[in-house]
Amino acid sequence: MMCKTVLSDYSVQQGWTALKNALLVLLVMASLLFFNFAYGDENPVKTQTQDTPQAETLKSDLGKSDVSDKELLASITAMEKKSADNLAMAVNIINWSAMFFGLLAVFLLIAGAVGIKEFSSIRVLEKSLRETHKEMQNELAQMQANRAELLAKVQQLEADFKNNNKNLIKMAYLMNEGVSNLREGNTDQAIENFQRILKKNPDDYDTLCYLARAHGLIGKFRQAERDAKKAIAIDGEKHLAYYILGEILRIQKKYAEAIPHLKKAMELNLITNTLNGLAYALLKSGDYSGAIDIFKESIQLGDRHSANSGIAKAYLLSGKQTLAGHHFVKAKDLAMQSIKRGSNSYGLAYFNVAFADMFFGDEKSLESLEKAVRKTKNAGVISEQLVDYEAVSKQGAVSGKLLDQSILILREKLESLQVGRS
């Protein structure tokens, strides 16, 4: 319908154009003819005004007669002139008629030629429009044919989206539950949570990191290292896998291997956890000065009981009792605040309270220590606490019944965890 409308409008427009051109040509030719008639010879046909031989004879004979005959001759001459004028007019009429019909023929010829040309253009345009219309119809038919397929694809995408959302929600729940179990000491349950996630997504970076930590805390160090290294291979620009690998090596007392990984974690993400992780590795390796510097930086970034307890131990092992006492007081205060808030991952707050009380000779240290070992089932945490107590005992920085009993409690707990795993 659109093609027909366009074609009709175009035909009318081209027809008017052709008519205008033909009329213009006719007007020009008529003007030229009029100019020739108006300013050319006044009498296209010579008027026969001369007397015929018979008229001359008549005039001669009449001349001999009286006046009435002369009048008759004059009348005849006038009639002859009038007849000649009428003949000339008839000739002019015939000539003009011939010119008119000639012009008309030329006009019709020009109009026909223009019309044929324009008709050819119209035919070309019509063909083009018909082809365009046909292509549009074919495209519309193709779209209609694909409609069912497109609808099916959209429905499949919607179904996949819903399933993916369900899977994401399920994975998030398993991750939160696993991290919670890990912090509360339910390591076996945490490992199960993380493994369920990895069945669906074996290359999930965060899950591999937490699984590595869980394996390390129960003494499965080879598996823990494999998990952490796989996470690093997946994304070497994140700090968590380096940090956990460093922790696993530190628990095994492989401080020379642990320190580079912990430094890398700190370079990638300068936070209190990465600072404390490196500082504790330096402390346990015997680099007390280096540990103190890192702990100071951690305290400036965020004043936590873990950093204050660590720097207190470094000062204590360096023989700086006063500075050690200052930070043990602060560490205990911050740890008690964490316990009240319910933030006591792996029982670390109780461990730091117990060590501070032991330093000051407070009998409550054993009570806090018992709470700490009951709070965690992680052999790695117990092992690292035992290293700190034994280092203080070995240097003689602190001595007495409380220190000995604390070491005994930690050893018994560690042995029970190892027996349970064997």
Coordinates of C-alpha atoms in Angstrom, one line a residue, residues 132-362:
T132 CA 12.1 -3.3 -1.4
H133 CA 8.5 -4.3 -0.4
K134 CA 9.2 -7.9 -1.2
E135 CA 12.4 -7.9 0.9
M136 CA 10.5 -6.3 3.8
Q137 CA 7.9 -9.0 3.6
N138 CA 10.6 -11.7 3.5
E139 CA 12.3 -10.2 6.6
L140 CA 9.0 -10.0 8.4
A141 CA 8.2 -13.6 7.6
Q142 CA 11.7 -14.6 8.8
M143 CA 11.2 -12.8 12.1
Q144 CA 7.8 -14.5 12.6
A145 CA 9.4 -17.8 11.9
N146 CA 12.2 -17.2 14.4
R147 CA 9.7 -15.9 17.1
A148 CA 9.1 -19.3 18.6
E149 CA 12.9 -20.0 18.7
L150 CA 13.6 -16.6 20.3
L151 CA 10.9 -17.1 22.9
A152 CA 12.3 -20.5 23.8
K153 CA 15.7 -19.0 24.2
V154 CA 14.4 -16.3 26.5
Q155 CA 12.5 -18.8 28.6
Q156 CA 15.7 -20.9 28.9
L157 CA 17.7 -17.9 29.9
E158 CA 15.1 -17.0 32.6
A159 CA 15.2 -20.6 33.9
D160 CA 19.0 -20.5 33.9
F161 CA 19.0 -17.2 35.7
K162 CA 16.7 -18.5 38.4
N163 CA 18.8 -21.6 38.8
N164 CA 22.0 -19.6 39.0
N165 CA 20.4 -17.3 41.6
K166 CA 19.4 -20.4 43.7
N167 CA 22.9 -21.8 43.3
L168 CA 24.5 -18.5 44.3
I169 CA 22.3 -18.2 47.4
K170 CA 23.2 -21.8 48.3
M171 CA 26.9 -21.3 47.8
A172 CA 26.8 -18.1 49.9
Y173 CA 25.0 -19.9 52.7
L174 CA 27.6 -22.7 52.6
M175 CA 30.5 -20.2 52.6
N176 CA 29.1 -18.3 55.6
E177 CA 28.4 -21.5 57.5
G178 CA 31.9 -22.8 56.7
V179 CA 33.6 -19.6 57.9
S180 CA 31.5 -19.6 61.1
N181 CA 32.3 -23.3 61.8
L182 CA 36.0 -22.6 61.2
R183 CA 36.1 -19.7 63.7
E184 CA 34.2 -21.6 66.3
G185 CA 36.6 -24.6 66.0
N186 CA 34.2 -26.9 64.1
T187 CA 36.9 -27.6 61.5
D188 CA 35.6 -30.8 60.2
Q189 CA 32.2 -29.3 59.5
A190 CA 33.8 -26.3 57.9
I191 CA 35.8 -28.5 55.6
E192 CA 32.6 -30.3 54.5
N193 CA 31.0 -26.9 53.7
F194 CA 33.9 -25.8 51.6
Q195 CA 34.2 -29.1 49.7
R196 CA 30.5 -28.9 48.8
I197 CA 31.1 -25.5 47.3
L198 CA 34.1 -26.7 45.3
K199 CA 32.1 -29.6 43.8
K200 CA 30.0 -26.9 42.0
N201 CA 32.8 -24.5 41.4
P202 CA 36.2 -26.1 41.8
D203 CA 38.1 -22.9 41.0
D204 CA 36.5 -20.6 43.6
Y205 CA 39.4 -18.6 45.0
D206 CA 38.0 -17.7 48.4
T207 CA 36.7 -21.3 49.1
L208 CA 40.1 -22.7 48.3
C209 CA 41.8 -20.2 50.7
Y210 CA 39.5 -21.1 53.6
L211 CA 39.8 -24.8 52.9
A212 CA 43.6 -24.4 53.0
R213 CA 43.3 -22.7 56.4
A214 CA 41.0 -25.4 57.7
H215 CA 43.4 -28.2 56.6
G216 CA 46.3 -26.3 58.1
L217 CA 44.5 -25.9 61.5
I218 CA 44.0 -29.6 61.8
G219 CA 47.5 -30.5 60.8
K220 CA 46.9 -31.6 57.2
F221 CA 49.7 -29.4 56.0
R222 CA 50.4 -30.9 52.6
Q223 CA 46.7 -30.6 51.6
A224 CA 46.6 -27.1 53.0
E225 CA 49.6 -26.0 50.9
R226 CA 48.1 -27.6 47.8
D227 CA 44.9 -25.7 48.3
A228 CA 46.6 -22.4 48.9
K229 CA 49.0 -22.7 45.9
K230 CA 46.0 -23.6 43.6
A231 CA 44.3 -20.4 44.8
I232 CA 47.5 -18.4 44.0
A233 CA 47.6 -20.0 40.5
I234 CA 44.0 -18.9 39.9
D235 CA 44.6 -15.3 41.0
G236 CA 48.1 -14.2 42.0
E237 CA 47.0 -10.5 42.6
K238 CA 45.0 -11.2 45.7
H239 CA 46.5 -11.3 49.2
L240 CA 44.5 -14.0 51.0
A241 CA 46.1 -17.1 49.5
Y242 CA 49.6 -15.8 50.2
Y243 CA 48.6 -14.9 53.7
I244 CA 47.1 -18.3 54.5
L245 CA 50.1 -20.1 52.9
G246 CA 52.4 -18.1 55.1
E247 CA 50.3 -19.0 58.2
I248 CA 50.4 -22.7 57.3
L249 CA 54.2 -22.6 56.9
R250 CA 54.5 -20.5 60.2
I251 CA 52.5 -23.2 62.1
Q252 CA 55.0 -25.8 60.9
K253 CA 57.8 -23.5 62.2
K254 CA 59.1 -23.0 58.6
Y255 CA 59.6 -19.3 59.2
A256 CA 62.1 -18.8 56.4
E257 CA 59.6 -20.0 53.9
A258 CA 56.6 -18.3 55.6
I259 CA 58.0 -14.8 55.7
P260 CA 58.3 -14.1 51.9
H261 CA 54.6 -15.2 51.4
L262 CA 53.5 -13.0 54.3
K263 CA 55.4 -10.1 53.0
K264 CA 53.8 -10.6 49.6
A265 CA 50.4 -10.6 51.2
M266 CA 51.2 -7.4 53.0
E267 CA 52.4 -5.7 49.8
L268 CA 49.1 -6.7 48.0
N269 CA 46.9 -5.5 50.9
L270 CA 48.2 -3.5 53.8
I271 CA 45.8 -4.3 56.6
T272 CA 46.1 -5.4 60.3
N273 CA 45.8 -9.1 59.5
T274 CA 48.6 -9.1 56.9
L275 CA 50.8 -7.0 59.2
N276 CA 50.2 -9.2 62.2
G277 CA 50.8 -12.3 60.2
L278 CA 54.2 -11.1 59.1
A279 CA 55.1 -9.7 62.6
Y280 CA 54.3 -13.0 64.4
A281 CA 56.5 -14.9 61.9
L282 CA 59.3 -12.5 62.6
L283 CA 58.7 -12.9 66.4
K284 CA 58.7 -16.7 66.3
S285 CA 61.8 -16.7 64.1
G286 CA 63.7 -14.6 66.7
D287 CA 63.7 -11.2 64.9
Y288 CA 62.2 -9.3 67.8
S289 CA 63.2 -5.8 66.5
G290 CA 61.6 -6.5 63.1
A291 CA 58.5 -7.8 64.7
I292 CA 58.2 -4.7 67.0
D293 CA 58.4 -2.4 63.9
I294 CA 55.6 -4.3 62.1
F295 CA 53.4 -4.5 65.2
K296 CA 53.8 -0.7 65.7
E297 CA 52.6 -0.2 62.1
S298 CA 49.7 -2.5 62.7
I299 CA 48.7 -0.7 65.9
Q300 CA 48.7 2.6 64.1
L301 CA 46.5 1.2 61.4
G302 CA 44.1 -0.4 63.9
D303 CA 44.5 -0.8 67.7
R304 CA 43.7 -4.5 68.2
H305 CA 44.4 -6.9 71.1
S306 CA 46.3 -9.3 68.7
A307 CA 48.9 -6.7 67.8
N308 CA 49.3 -5.4 71.4
S309 CA 49.8 -9.0 72.7
G310 CA 52.3 -9.6 70.0
I311 CA 54.4 -6.5 70.5
A312 CA 54.2 -7.2 74.3
K313 CA 55.7 -10.6 73.8
A314 CA 58.4 -9.1 71.5
Y315 CA 59.3 -6.5 74.2
L316 CA 59.3 -9.2 76.8
L317 CA 61.7 -11.5 74.9
S318 CA 63.8 -8.4 74.2
G319 CA 64.1 -7.8 77.9
K320 CA 62.0 -4.7 78.0
Q321 CA 59.6 -5.6 80.8
T322 CA 58.1 -2.2 81.3
L323 CA 57.1 -1.7 77.7
A324 CA 55.9 -5.3 77.7
G325 CA 53.7 -4.7 80.7
H326 CA 52.2 -1.6 79.1
H327 CA 51.0 -3.5 76.0
F328 CA 49.9 -6.5 78.0
V329 CA 47.5 -4.3 79.9
K330 CA 46.2 -2.8 76.7
A331 CA 46.0 -6.2 75.1
K332 CA 43.9 -7.6 77.9
D333 CA 41.5 -4.7 77.9
L334 CA 40.9 -4.9 74.1
A335 CA 40.5 -8.7 74.3
M336 CA 37.9 -8.4 77.0
Q337 CA 36.0 -5.9 74.9
S338 CA 36.1 -8.4 72.0
I339 CA 34.8 -11.2 74.2
K340 CA 31.9 -9.0 75.3
R341 CA 31.1 -8.3 71.7
G342 CA 31.1 -12.0 70.9
S343 CA 34.1 -11.6 68.6
N344 CA 36.5 -14.3 69.7
S345 CA 37.7 -16.2 66.6
Y346 CA 39.6 -19.4 67.4
G347 CA 39.5 -18.4 71.1
L348 CA 42.4 -15.9 70.5
A349 CA 40.9 -13.2 72.8
Y350 CA 41.0 -15.7 75.8
F351 CA 44.5 -16.7 74.9
N352 CA 45.7 -13.1 75.0
V353 CA 43.9 -12.5 78.3
A354 CA 45.5 -15.6 79.7
F355 CA 49.0 -14.7 78.6
A356 CA 48.7 -11.1 80.1
D357 CA 47.4 -12.5 83.4
M358 CA 50.3 -15.0 83.5
F359 CA 52.8 -12.2 83.0
F360 CA 51.3 -10.3 86.0
G361 CA 51.1 -13.5 88.1
D362 CA 47.3 -13.5 88.2

